[in-house]
Short mmCIF file of C-alpha atoms and ligand atoms in Angstrom, two decimals:
data_model
loop_
_atom_site.label_atom_id
_atom_site.label_comp_id
_atom_site.label_asym_id
_atom_site.label_seq_id
_atom_site.Cartn_x
_atom_site.Cartn_y
_atom_site.Cartn_z
CA MET P 1 -0.03 -0.03 -0.01
CA SER P 2 1.54 3.29 -0.94
CA GLN P 3 2.02 6.00 1.75
CA THR P 4 -0.53 8.30 0.14
CA VAL P 5 -3.10 5.64 0.20
CA LEU P 6 -2.34 4.86 3.80
CA GLY P 7 -2.33 8.57 4.60
CA ASP P 8 -5.78 9.07 2.88
CA MET P 9 -7.16 6.20 4.94
CA ILE P 10 -5.93 7.63 8.13
CA LEU P 11 -7.41 11.04 7.25
CA LYS P 12 -10.87 9.40 6.77
CA MET P 13 -10.72 7.34 9.94
CA LYS P 14 -9.97 10.59 11.68
CA ALA P 15 -13.14 12.22 10.26
CA PHE P 16 -15.15 9.23 11.46
CA ASP P 17 -13.38 9.15 14.87
CA SER P 18 -13.91 12.89 15.38
CA THR P 19 -17.79 12.74 15.11
CA GLN P 20 -17.72 9.71 17.52
CA LEU P 21 -15.53 11.62 19.90
CA TYR P 22 -17.69 14.80 19.65
CA PHE P 23 -20.76 12.72 20.36
CA ASN P 24 -19.14 10.99 23.38
CA ARG P 25 -17.88 14.30 24.81
CA ALA P 26 -21.32 15.57 24.81
CA ALA P 27 -22.77 12.15 26.06
CA ASP P 28 -20.42 12.45 29.01
CA GLN P 29 -21.83 15.65 29.94
CA MET P 30 -25.46 14.37 29.67
CA ASP P 31 -24.46 11.11 31.67
CA LEU P 32 -25.81 8.92 28.97
CA SER P 33 -25.46 5.09 29.56
CA GLU P 34 -23.43 2.91 27.23
CA ASN P 35 -26.63 1.23 25.90
CA ILE P 36 -28.25 4.46 24.90
CA ARG P 37 -25.06 5.76 23.17
CA LYS P 38 -24.87 2.38 21.27
CA LEU P 39 -28.53 2.98 20.36
CA LEU P 40 -28.02 6.45 19.19
CA LEU P 41 -24.81 5.78 17.34
CA THR P 42 -25.79 2.64 15.34
CA PRO P 43 -27.16 3.49 11.95
CA LYS P 44 -30.81 2.19 11.25
CA ARG P 45 -29.75 1.03 7.71
CA GLU P 46 -26.63 0.97 5.28
CA VAL P 47 -26.99 0.17 1.66
CA GLN P 48 -24.51 -0.30 -1.13
CA VAL P 49 -25.64 -0.67 -4.72
CA GLN P 50 -23.88 -1.27 -7.95
CA VAL P 51 -23.88 1.67 -10.45
CA ALA P 52 -22.90 0.50 -13.74
CA ILE P 53 -23.17 2.40 -16.94
CA GLU P 54 -21.97 2.32 -20.63
CA ARG P 55 -19.71 5.28 -21.16
CA ASP P 56 -19.65 7.43 -24.18
CA ASN P 57 -16.72 5.65 -25.58
CA GLY P 58 -18.61 2.35 -25.38
CA GLU P 59 -16.56 1.15 -22.24
CA ILE P 60 -18.48 -0.30 -19.21
CA ALA P 61 -17.74 1.58 -15.91
CA THR P 62 -18.94 0.41 -12.56
CA TRP P 63 -19.07 2.27 -9.23
CA ILE P 64 -20.54 1.69 -5.76
CA GLY P 65 -23.29 3.91 -4.43
CA TYR P 66 -23.86 4.33 -0.74
CA ARG P 67 -26.86 5.50 1.23
CA VAL P 68 -26.71 5.35 5.12
CA GLN P 69 -29.82 6.08 7.03
CA HIS P 70 -28.71 6.81 10.57
CA ASP P 71 -31.85 7.89 12.47
CA ASP P 72 -35.58 8.44 11.92
CA SER P 73 -36.81 9.12 15.57
CA ARG P 74 -37.78 12.61 14.72
CA GLY P 75 -39.10 12.37 11.30
CA PRO P 76 -37.96 11.19 7.91
CA MET P 77 -34.30 11.02 7.23
CA LYS P 78 -32.62 13.77 5.36
CA GLY P 79 -29.19 14.23 3.91
CA GLY P 80 -27.15 15.07 0.86
CA LEU P 81 -25.88 12.99 -2.06
CA ARG P 82 -22.12 13.45 -2.66
CA PHE P 83 -20.24 12.81 -5.84
CA HIS P 84 -16.54 12.83 -4.96
CA PRO P 85 -13.58 10.37 -5.54
CA ASP P 86 -12.91 10.22 -1.86
CA VAL P 87 -16.48 8.89 -0.97
CA ASP P 88 -16.49 5.62 0.98
CA LEU P 89 -18.71 3.97 3.62
CA ASP P 90 -16.97 5.24 6.75
CA GLU P 91 -17.24 8.84 5.42
CA VAL P 92 -20.91 8.33 4.47
CA ARG P 93 -21.71 6.80 7.77
CA SER P 94 -20.19 9.75 9.68
CA LEU P 95 -21.82 12.36 7.56
CA ALA P 96 -25.20 10.48 8.10
CA ALA P 97 -24.77 10.77 11.91
CA LEU P 98 -23.80 14.40 11.59
CA MET P 99 -27.17 15.03 9.68
CA THR P 100 -29.14 13.54 12.60
CA TRP P 101 -27.60 15.92 15.13
CA LYS P 102 -27.71 18.81 12.60
CA THR P 103 -31.59 18.58 11.94
CA SER P 104 -32.04 18.20 15.74
CA VAL P 105 -30.00 21.23 16.48
CA VAL P 106 -32.09 23.43 14.29
CA ASP P 107 -35.33 21.58 15.36
CA ILE P 108 -36.66 20.57 12.04
CA PRO P 109 -38.67 17.26 12.07
CA TYR P 110 -36.28 15.15 10.29
CA GLY P 111 -33.74 12.50 11.16
CA GLY P 112 -30.28 11.95 9.36
CA ALA P 113 -29.09 10.13 6.31
CA LYS P 114 -26.27 10.60 3.68
CA GLY P 115 -25.34 9.04 0.33
CA GLY P 116 -22.49 9.20 -2.16
CA ILE P 117 -20.77 7.66 -5.05
CA ALA P 118 -16.87 7.58 -5.32
CA ILE P 119 -16.75 9.38 -8.61
CA ASP P 120 -15.28 12.40 -10.12
CA PRO P 121 -18.13 14.22 -11.92
CA ALA P 122 -15.76 16.49 -13.68
CA GLY P 123 -14.46 13.34 -15.68
CA LEU P 124 -18.01 12.48 -16.99
CA SER P 125 -20.17 13.95 -19.70
CA GLN P 126 -23.61 15.32 -18.82
CA ARG P 127 -25.04 12.14 -20.48
CA GLU P 128 -22.91 9.86 -18.32
CA LEU P 129 -23.67 11.94 -15.12
CA GLU P 130 -27.42 11.60 -15.76
CA THR P 131 -27.16 7.88 -16.33
CA VAL P 132 -25.19 7.49 -13.07
CA THR P 133 -27.75 9.32 -11.21
CA ARG P 134 -30.71 7.51 -12.63
CA LYS P 135 -28.90 4.10 -12.09
CA PHE P 136 -28.33 5.08 -8.40
CA VAL P 137 -32.00 5.89 -8.07
CA ASP P 138 -32.80 2.44 -9.56
CA GLY P 139 -30.86 0.92 -6.78
CA ILE P 140 -32.29 2.71 -3.73
CA HIS P 141 -35.78 3.97 -4.82
CA ASP P 142 -37.65 1.51 -2.68
CA LEU P 143 -35.69 2.64 0.43
CA ILE P 144 -36.38 6.32 0.04
CA GLY P 145 -39.29 8.70 -0.31
CA PRO P 146 -40.84 11.92 0.98
CA ASP P 147 -41.89 10.20 4.29
CA VAL P 148 -38.77 8.09 4.51
CA ASP P 149 -35.62 9.44 3.38
CA ILE P 150 -35.19 12.64 1.23
CA PRO P 151 -31.76 13.32 -0.61
CA ALA P 152 -30.41 16.70 -1.44
CA PRO P 153 -27.33 18.14 -3.13
CA ASP P 154 -23.88 18.01 -1.49
CA MET P 155 -20.27 18.10 -2.94
CA GLY P 156 -20.25 17.31 -6.74
CA THR P 157 -24.12 17.33 -7.08
CA ASN P 158 -26.56 20.18 -7.85
CA ASP P 159 -29.98 21.16 -8.90
CA LYS P 160 -29.64 19.31 -12.19
CA VAL P 161 -28.82 16.04 -10.53
CA MET P 162 -31.74 16.53 -8.14
CA ALA P 163 -34.02 16.99 -11.14
CA TRP P 164 -32.88 13.82 -12.82
CA PHE P 165 -33.34 12.11 -9.37
CA MET P 166 -36.82 13.33 -9.05
CA ASN P 167 -37.76 12.28 -12.65
CA GLN P 168 -36.35 8.79 -12.01
CA TYR P 169 -37.99 8.24 -8.81
CA ALA P 170 -41.46 9.26 -10.53
CA LYS P 171 -41.06 6.44 -12.89
CA TYR P 172 -41.33 3.90 -9.98
CA HIS P 173 -43.59 5.77 -7.50
CA GLY P 174 -45.43 8.58 -9.62
CA PHE P 175 -45.12 12.32 -9.36
CA ASN P 176 -43.84 13.40 -5.89
CA PRO P 177 -41.39 16.27 -6.01
CA ALA P 178 -40.97 16.02 -2.21
CA CYS P 179 -38.85 12.90 -2.68
CA VAL P 180 -35.72 15.06 -3.06
CA THR P 181 -34.69 18.75 -2.35
CA GLY P 182 -32.47 21.24 -3.93
CA LYS P 183 -34.30 21.07 -7.34
CA PRO P 184 -34.22 23.69 -9.94
CA VAL P 185 -36.60 26.51 -8.95
CA GLU P 186 -38.73 26.07 -12.21
CA LEU P 187 -39.05 22.42 -11.30
CA HIS P 188 -40.62 22.59 -7.83
CA GLY P 189 -37.40 23.88 -6.19
CA LEU P 190 -37.37 26.61 -3.64
CA PRO P 191 -36.18 30.24 -4.30
CA GLY P 192 -33.25 30.75 -2.09
CA ARG P 193 -32.46 26.94 -1.59
CA GLU P 194 -29.19 27.38 -3.52
CA GLU P 195 -27.82 30.23 -1.48
CA ALA P 196 -29.07 28.89 1.73
CA THR P 197 -26.11 27.03 3.08
CA GLY P 198 -23.71 29.90 2.37
CA ARG P 199 -26.29 32.55 3.51
CA GLY P 200 -26.85 30.61 6.66
CA VAL P 201 -22.93 30.56 7.30
CA GLY P 202 -23.04 34.39 6.76
CA ILE P 203 -26.09 34.85 9.22
CA LEU P 204 -24.43 32.68 11.92
CA THR P 205 -21.01 34.25 11.51
CA PHE P 206 -22.55 37.55 11.93
CA LYS P 207 -24.33 36.52 15.09
CA LEU P 208 -21.35 34.86 16.61
CA LEU P 209 -18.93 37.75 15.85
CA ASN P 210 -21.51 40.23 17.16
CA ARG P 211 -21.67 38.33 20.42
CA MET P 212 -17.81 38.45 20.46
CA GLY P 213 -17.93 42.27 20.01
CA ARG P 214 -15.97 42.05 16.54
CA LYS P 215 -16.79 44.45 13.90
CA PRO P 216 -17.25 43.18 10.24
CA ALA P 217 -14.97 45.91 8.73
CA GLU P 218 -12.11 44.90 11.08
CA THR P 219 -12.64 41.22 10.27
CA ARG P 220 -10.40 39.65 7.58
CA VAL P 221 -11.76 36.36 6.21
CA ALA P 222 -10.31 33.34 4.34
CA ILE P 223 -12.56 30.90 2.78
CA GLN P 224 -11.46 27.47 1.60
CA GLY P 225 -13.82 26.19 -1.23
CA PHE P 226 -15.65 28.35 -3.69
CA GLY P 227 -18.38 26.05 -4.80
CA ASN P 228 -22.06 26.29 -3.59
CA VAL P 229 -21.34 27.02 -0.04
CA GLY P 230 -18.05 28.92 -0.19
CA SER P 231 -19.16 31.33 -2.91
CA HIS P 232 -22.45 32.19 -1.40
CA ALA P 233 -20.65 32.60 1.98
CA ALA P 234 -18.20 34.93 0.34
CA LYS P 235 -21.04 36.95 -1.22
CA PHE P 236 -23.02 37.41 1.96
CA LEU P 237 -19.87 38.25 4.17
CA HIS P 238 -18.64 40.71 1.44
CA GLU P 239 -22.00 42.35 1.24
CA ALA P 240 -22.25 42.61 5.04
CA ASP P 241 -18.85 44.57 5.00
CA TYR P 242 -16.43 41.84 5.96
CA ARG P 243 -12.97 41.77 4.35
CA VAL P 244 -12.69 38.73 2.40
CA VAL P 245 -8.96 38.51 1.74
CA ALA P 246 -8.61 34.94 0.29
CA VAL P 247 -10.64 32.28 -1.30
CA SER P 248 -9.64 28.85 -2.77
CA ASP P 249 -10.88 25.89 -4.84
CA VAL P 250 -9.41 22.73 -6.10
CA SER P 251 -7.04 24.82 -8.34
CA GLY P 252 -5.51 26.72 -5.32
CA GLY P 253 -5.86 29.68 -3.24
CA TYR P 254 -6.08 33.36 -4.21
CA HIS P 255 -5.11 36.05 -1.76
CA ARG P 256 -5.32 39.88 -1.57
CA ASP P 257 -4.26 41.62 1.62
CA GLY P 258 -6.43 44.66 0.90
CA GLY P 259 -9.42 42.50 0.21
CA LEU P 260 -10.60 40.60 -2.95
CA ASP P 261 -12.89 41.84 -5.47
CA VAL P 262 -15.61 39.21 -4.59
CA PRO P 263 -18.13 40.19 -7.12
CA GLY P 264 -15.37 40.02 -9.77
CA ALA P 265 -14.23 36.37 -8.45
CA LEU P 266 -17.74 35.23 -8.59
CA ARG P 267 -18.17 36.52 -12.12
CA TYR P 268 -14.86 34.83 -12.92
CA ALA P 269 -15.74 31.51 -11.61
CA MET P 270 -19.19 31.72 -13.32
CA GLU P 271 -17.68 32.22 -16.67
CA HIS P 272 -15.20 29.34 -16.17
CA ARG P 273 -17.41 26.36 -15.13
CA GLY P 274 -17.35 27.26 -11.58
CA ASN P 275 -13.48 27.28 -11.18
CA LEU P 276 -11.07 29.96 -10.25
CA ALA P 277 -8.05 28.48 -12.19
CA GLY P 278 -6.26 31.36 -13.93
CA TYR P 279 -7.91 34.08 -11.83
CA ALA P 280 -5.18 36.75 -12.00
CA GLU P 281 -6.41 39.54 -9.67
CA ALA P 282 -4.86 38.04 -6.60
CA ASP P 283 -1.65 36.30 -5.54
CA LYS P 284 -1.58 32.52 -5.92
CA ILE P 285 -1.17 30.63 -2.81
CA THR P 286 -1.84 26.96 -1.86
CA ASN P 287 -4.88 25.58 -0.09
CA GLU P 288 -2.63 24.69 2.94
CA GLN P 289 -1.44 28.26 3.17
CA LEU P 290 -4.95 29.70 2.97
CA LEU P 291 -5.70 27.70 6.24
CA GLU P 292 -2.80 29.51 7.97
CA LEU P 293 -3.31 33.04 6.76
CA ASP P 294 -3.00 35.96 9.19
CA VAL P 295 -6.97 36.57 9.34
CA GLU P 296 -9.53 36.87 12.12
CA LEU P 297 -11.91 34.42 10.54
CA LEU P 298 -11.36 31.17 8.71
CA VAL P 299 -14.21 29.32 6.90
CA PRO P 300 -13.42 25.95 5.64
CA ALA P 301 -16.05 25.27 3.02
CA ALA P 302 -14.69 22.39 0.96
CA LEU P 303 -13.46 19.03 2.12
CA GLY P 304 -13.51 17.35 5.64
CA GLY P 305 -10.45 16.64 7.63
CA VAL P 306 -8.41 19.75 6.43
CA ILE P 307 -7.63 21.10 9.95
CA THR P 308 -5.25 18.68 11.50
CA LYS P 309 -3.11 18.31 14.57
CA HIS P 310 -0.21 19.29 12.14
CA ASN P 311 -1.59 22.67 10.90
CA ALA P 312 -3.75 23.62 13.96
CA PRO P 313 -0.72 25.01 15.84
CA ARG P 314 -0.04 27.37 12.89
CA ILE P 315 -3.58 28.59 12.45
CA LYS P 316 -3.77 32.29 13.16
CA ALA P 317 -7.59 32.96 12.86
CA GLY P 318 -9.29 33.45 16.23
CA VAL P 319 -12.66 32.16 14.91
CA ILE P 320 -13.36 29.23 12.61
CA VAL P 321 -16.79 28.82 11.13
CA GLU P 322 -17.16 25.23 9.80
CA ALA P 323 -19.08 25.58 6.59
CA ALA P 324 -17.80 22.20 5.35
CA ASN P 325 -18.74 19.04 7.01
CA ALA P 326 -16.40 17.59 9.49
CA PRO P 327 -13.30 19.93 8.53
CA THR P 328 -11.72 19.66 11.96
CA ASP P 329 -9.99 16.42 13.27
CA CYS P 330 -10.64 15.77 16.92
CA ASP P 331 -7.11 16.11 18.01
CA ALA P 332 -6.91 19.33 16.19
CA ASP P 333 -10.09 20.50 17.89
CA ASP P 334 -8.42 20.09 21.23
CA LEU P 335 -5.44 22.15 20.18
CA LEU P 336 -7.61 24.91 18.80
CA HIS P 337 -9.70 24.93 22.07
CA ALA P 338 -6.48 25.14 24.18
CA ARG P 339 -5.38 28.13 22.12
CA GLY P 340 -8.68 29.92 22.74
CA ILE P 341 -9.83 29.73 19.03
CA VAL P 342 -13.59 29.78 18.97
CA VAL P 343 -15.08 27.05 16.53
CA LEU P 344 -18.80 27.34 15.26
CA PRO P 345 -19.29 23.70 14.55
CA ASP P 346 -20.63 22.24 11.28
CA ILE P 347 -23.79 20.90 12.77
CA LEU P 348 -24.98 24.44 13.38
CA ALA P 349 -22.83 26.44 10.91
CA ASN P 350 -24.05 24.81 7.79
CA ALA P 351 -27.44 23.98 8.72
CA GLY P 352 -28.99 26.55 6.63
CA GLY P 353 -28.99 24.20 3.60
CA VAL P 354 -30.94 21.46 5.40
CA THR P 355 -33.36 24.17 6.92
CA ALA P 356 -34.12 25.52 3.41
CA SER P 357 -34.45 21.96 2.15
CA TYR P 358 -37.09 21.52 4.81
CA PHE P 359 -38.95 24.61 3.51
CA GLU P 360 -38.67 23.11 -0.02
CA TRP P 361 -40.30 19.91 1.23
CA VAL P 362 -43.05 21.66 2.96
CA GLN P 363 -43.66 23.87 -0.15
CA ASN P 364 -43.79 20.64 -2.28
CA ARG P 365 -46.38 19.06 0.18
CA GLN P 366 -48.45 22.29 0.33
CA ARG P 367 -48.27 22.46 -3.58
CA TYR P 368 -47.71 26.29 -2.79
CA GLN P 369 -44.65 28.31 -4.05
CA TRP P 370 -42.83 30.29 -1.39
CA ASP P 371 -41.24 33.50 -2.34
CA LEU P 372 -37.60 34.40 -1.74
CA ASN P 373 -38.40 36.87 0.98
CA ARG P 374 -40.34 34.37 3.02
CA VAL P 375 -37.57 31.89 2.74
CA ARG P 376 -34.87 34.29 3.89
CA GLN P 377 -37.06 35.46 6.83
CA GLU P 378 -37.77 31.87 7.96
CA LEU P 379 -34.09 30.92 7.54
CA ASP P 380 -32.99 33.77 9.64
CA ARG P 381 -35.46 32.87 12.23
CA VAL P 382 -34.55 29.30 12.56
CA LEU P 383 -30.77 29.83 12.46
CA SER P 384 -30.93 32.88 14.97
CA SER P 385 -32.99 30.92 17.56
CA SER P 386 -30.77 27.82 17.15
CA PHE P 387 -27.62 29.91 17.63
CA GLU P 388 -29.07 31.60 20.78
CA LYS P 389 -29.83 28.17 22.24
CA VAL P 390 -26.44 26.80 21.50
CA TRP P 391 -24.64 29.91 22.81
CA GLN P 392 -26.64 29.98 26.04
CA LEU P 393 -26.00 26.27 26.62
CA SER P 394 -22.29 26.69 26.16
CA VAL P 395 -22.29 29.60 28.65
CA GLU P 396 -24.36 27.70 31.16
CA ARG P 397 -22.36 24.50 30.95
CA LYS P 398 -19.13 26.07 30.31
CA VAL P 399 -18.40 23.99 27.34
CA SER P 400 -17.37 24.61 23.67
CA LEU P 401 -19.90 25.65 21.05
CA ARG P 402 -19.43 22.24 19.53
CA THR P 403 -20.20 20.39 22.74
CA ALA P 404 -23.26 22.70 23.40
CA ALA P 405 -24.57 21.86 19.92
CA TYR P 406 -24.22 18.17 20.40
CA ILE P 407 -26.03 18.24 23.77
CA LEU P 408 -28.87 20.12 22.29
CA GLY P 409 -29.02 17.76 19.23
CA ILE P 410 -28.40 14.47 21.03
CA GLY P 411 -30.92 15.48 23.76
CA ARG P 412 -33.82 15.98 21.38
CA VAL P 413 -33.03 12.78 19.47
CA GLY P 414 -32.69 10.88 22.71
CA ARG P 415 -35.96 12.19 24.10
CA ALA P 416 -37.86 11.44 20.69
CA THR P 417 -36.47 7.83 20.71
CA ILE P 418 -37.75 7.17 24.30
CA LEU P 419 -41.08 8.71 23.68
CA GLY P 420 -41.55 6.80 20.48
CA GLY P 421 -40.63 3.53 22.33
CA ILE P 422 -37.86 1.05 21.62
CA THR P 423 -39.86 -2.19 21.52
P1 NAD Q 501 -19.35 22.05 -4.26
O1 NAD Q 501 -18.97 20.70 -4.96
O2 NAD Q 501 -20.31 22.92 -4.84
O3 NAD Q 501 -17.93 23.00 -4.07
C1 NAD Q 501 -16.88 22.32 -3.45
C2 NAD Q 501 -15.72 23.34 -3.54
O4 NAD Q 501 -14.56 22.67 -2.90
C3 NAD Q 501 -15.31 23.60 -5.05
O5 NAD Q 501 -14.88 25.07 -4.98
C4 NAD Q 501 -13.98 22.79 -5.24
O6 NAD Q 501 -13.19 23.29 -6.18
C5 NAD Q 501 -13.42 22.81 -3.82
N1 NAD Q 501 -12.49 21.62 -3.57
C6 NAD Q 501 -12.63 20.28 -4.02
N2 NAD Q 501 -11.60 19.68 -3.67
C7 NAD Q 501 -10.82 20.49 -3.11
C8 NAD Q 501 -9.49 20.27 -2.50
N3 NAD Q 501 -8.74 19.19 -2.55
N4 NAD Q 501 -9.01 21.48 -1.83
C9 NAD Q 501 -9.58 22.62 -1.77
N5 NAD Q 501 -10.94 22.81 -2.33
C10 NAD Q 501 -11.31 21.74 -3.03
O7 NAD Q 501 -19.65 21.56 -2.70
P2 NAD Q 501 -20.61 22.40 -1.75
O8 NAD Q 501 -21.97 21.89 -1.78
O9 NAD Q 501 -20.13 23.76 -1.70
O10 NAD Q 501 -20.05 21.62 -0.23
C11 NAD Q 501 -18.91 22.07 0.38
C12 NAD Q 501 -19.01 21.54 1.81
O11 NAD Q 501 -19.99 21.95 2.48
C13 NAD Q 501 -18.97 20.08 1.97
O12 NAD Q 501 -18.18 19.68 3.06
C14 NAD Q 501 -20.49 19.77 2.08
O13 NAD Q 501 -20.55 18.56 2.80
C15 NAD Q 501 -20.77 20.95 2.93
N6 NAD Q 501 -22.23 21.24 3.00
C16 NAD Q 501 -22.81 21.55 1.76
C17 NAD Q 501 -24.33 21.81 1.80
C18 NAD Q 501 -24.89 22.39 0.64
O14 NAD Q 501 -26.25 22.74 0.72
N7 NAD Q 501 -24.38 22.28 -0.65
C19 NAD Q 501 -24.96 21.81 3.02
C20 NAD Q 501 -24.25 21.55 4.24
C21 NAD Q 501 -22.92 21.30 4.08
#
């Protein structure tokens, strides 16, 4: 086994270990017994399906698709569908559990699930991508549905993929747009769903920094990832007067000390298939350098496991807002905590996406189109009240925001499990 492969495996195990450790830390505070911990941690169902297609060149290609349904004690399970070469069962499992705590933290009536295929969507034609999506639905359609498990976009998937998903699901079960969220607005999607995760990151950042007495104009921001979440977070923070000095994507980082021209970078990415490669209005840096920049706020908004025990001692930002899922390893989290760095955890920081997905599901079931103002107002209301609860709990219990969020999330799931009855 090569060192790189071994290194990747260790990184992934770390992401899985981290979510377990965060859970256990909160469970210790709550005096949860071993039996209840096991019950809450064990996924309800895990599925692997073959996804085989004939490629444009006539060759047969086969991938494995995963769906992990972690918990449904508070409602149908909910979670994204990721297309990325690094996807594997351990990662999907830990992301599914994160969804359970996340939907609970923001108190929407869902459980948690996650899915994915270890595939690089950039290497496929649109026809191939559509066939992959439809084949995956063929494999799991009996196990999902508007009252069971509702997928949504995640890394490497978007509204187009969700439209194919809905269409393929309808072939088996009839028209039911609530079977998936994150659809195009003109095809039963929600105005504001696409921006919601990044916008939510912005809303929560604003609330957190306000509580800490920090002013937007004095806050320099570095954002890793310029996809759906990172780009909308950059836009919101820029418009709210924060000084976004660096952004990055898979092509590397782009840094300008005086502040980036965020609208210009957004335009550039739009004109270049969502990619910043070749953007010349800033200094080129690496993704690793971006994480260690001299800034007040760091927003990881791409991959998991990027903040490790190796780079944590060098991180200069005083505040980290976890827009990505599981960006911080548990041993890195300890180092950050010891250094007084405040971390707004993923299960709250990026919950704007699933909250707007919930609005979309409600809209689909009501057969009544919401407008953008209503979506934004409701999003603000849900996230603001969740933030206040987590903040208060962290003050009362003298624990980190992460542990407070887990206590809130696990507590609600635990109570629902007991109320629903185990037998
Ligand atoms: P996306 O596919 O739209 O964008 C991902 C971004 O990360 C792109 O800019 C890509 O270039 C960049 N990237 C990929 N590999 C990279 C690497 N090795 N180094 C640096 N950058 C790299 O994905 P997204 O939907 O924006 O999701 C980003 C993160 O946010 C993920 O962790 C996802 O789970 C999480 N998240 C997304 C949503 C959502 O609504 N989309 C909701 C909650 C959480």
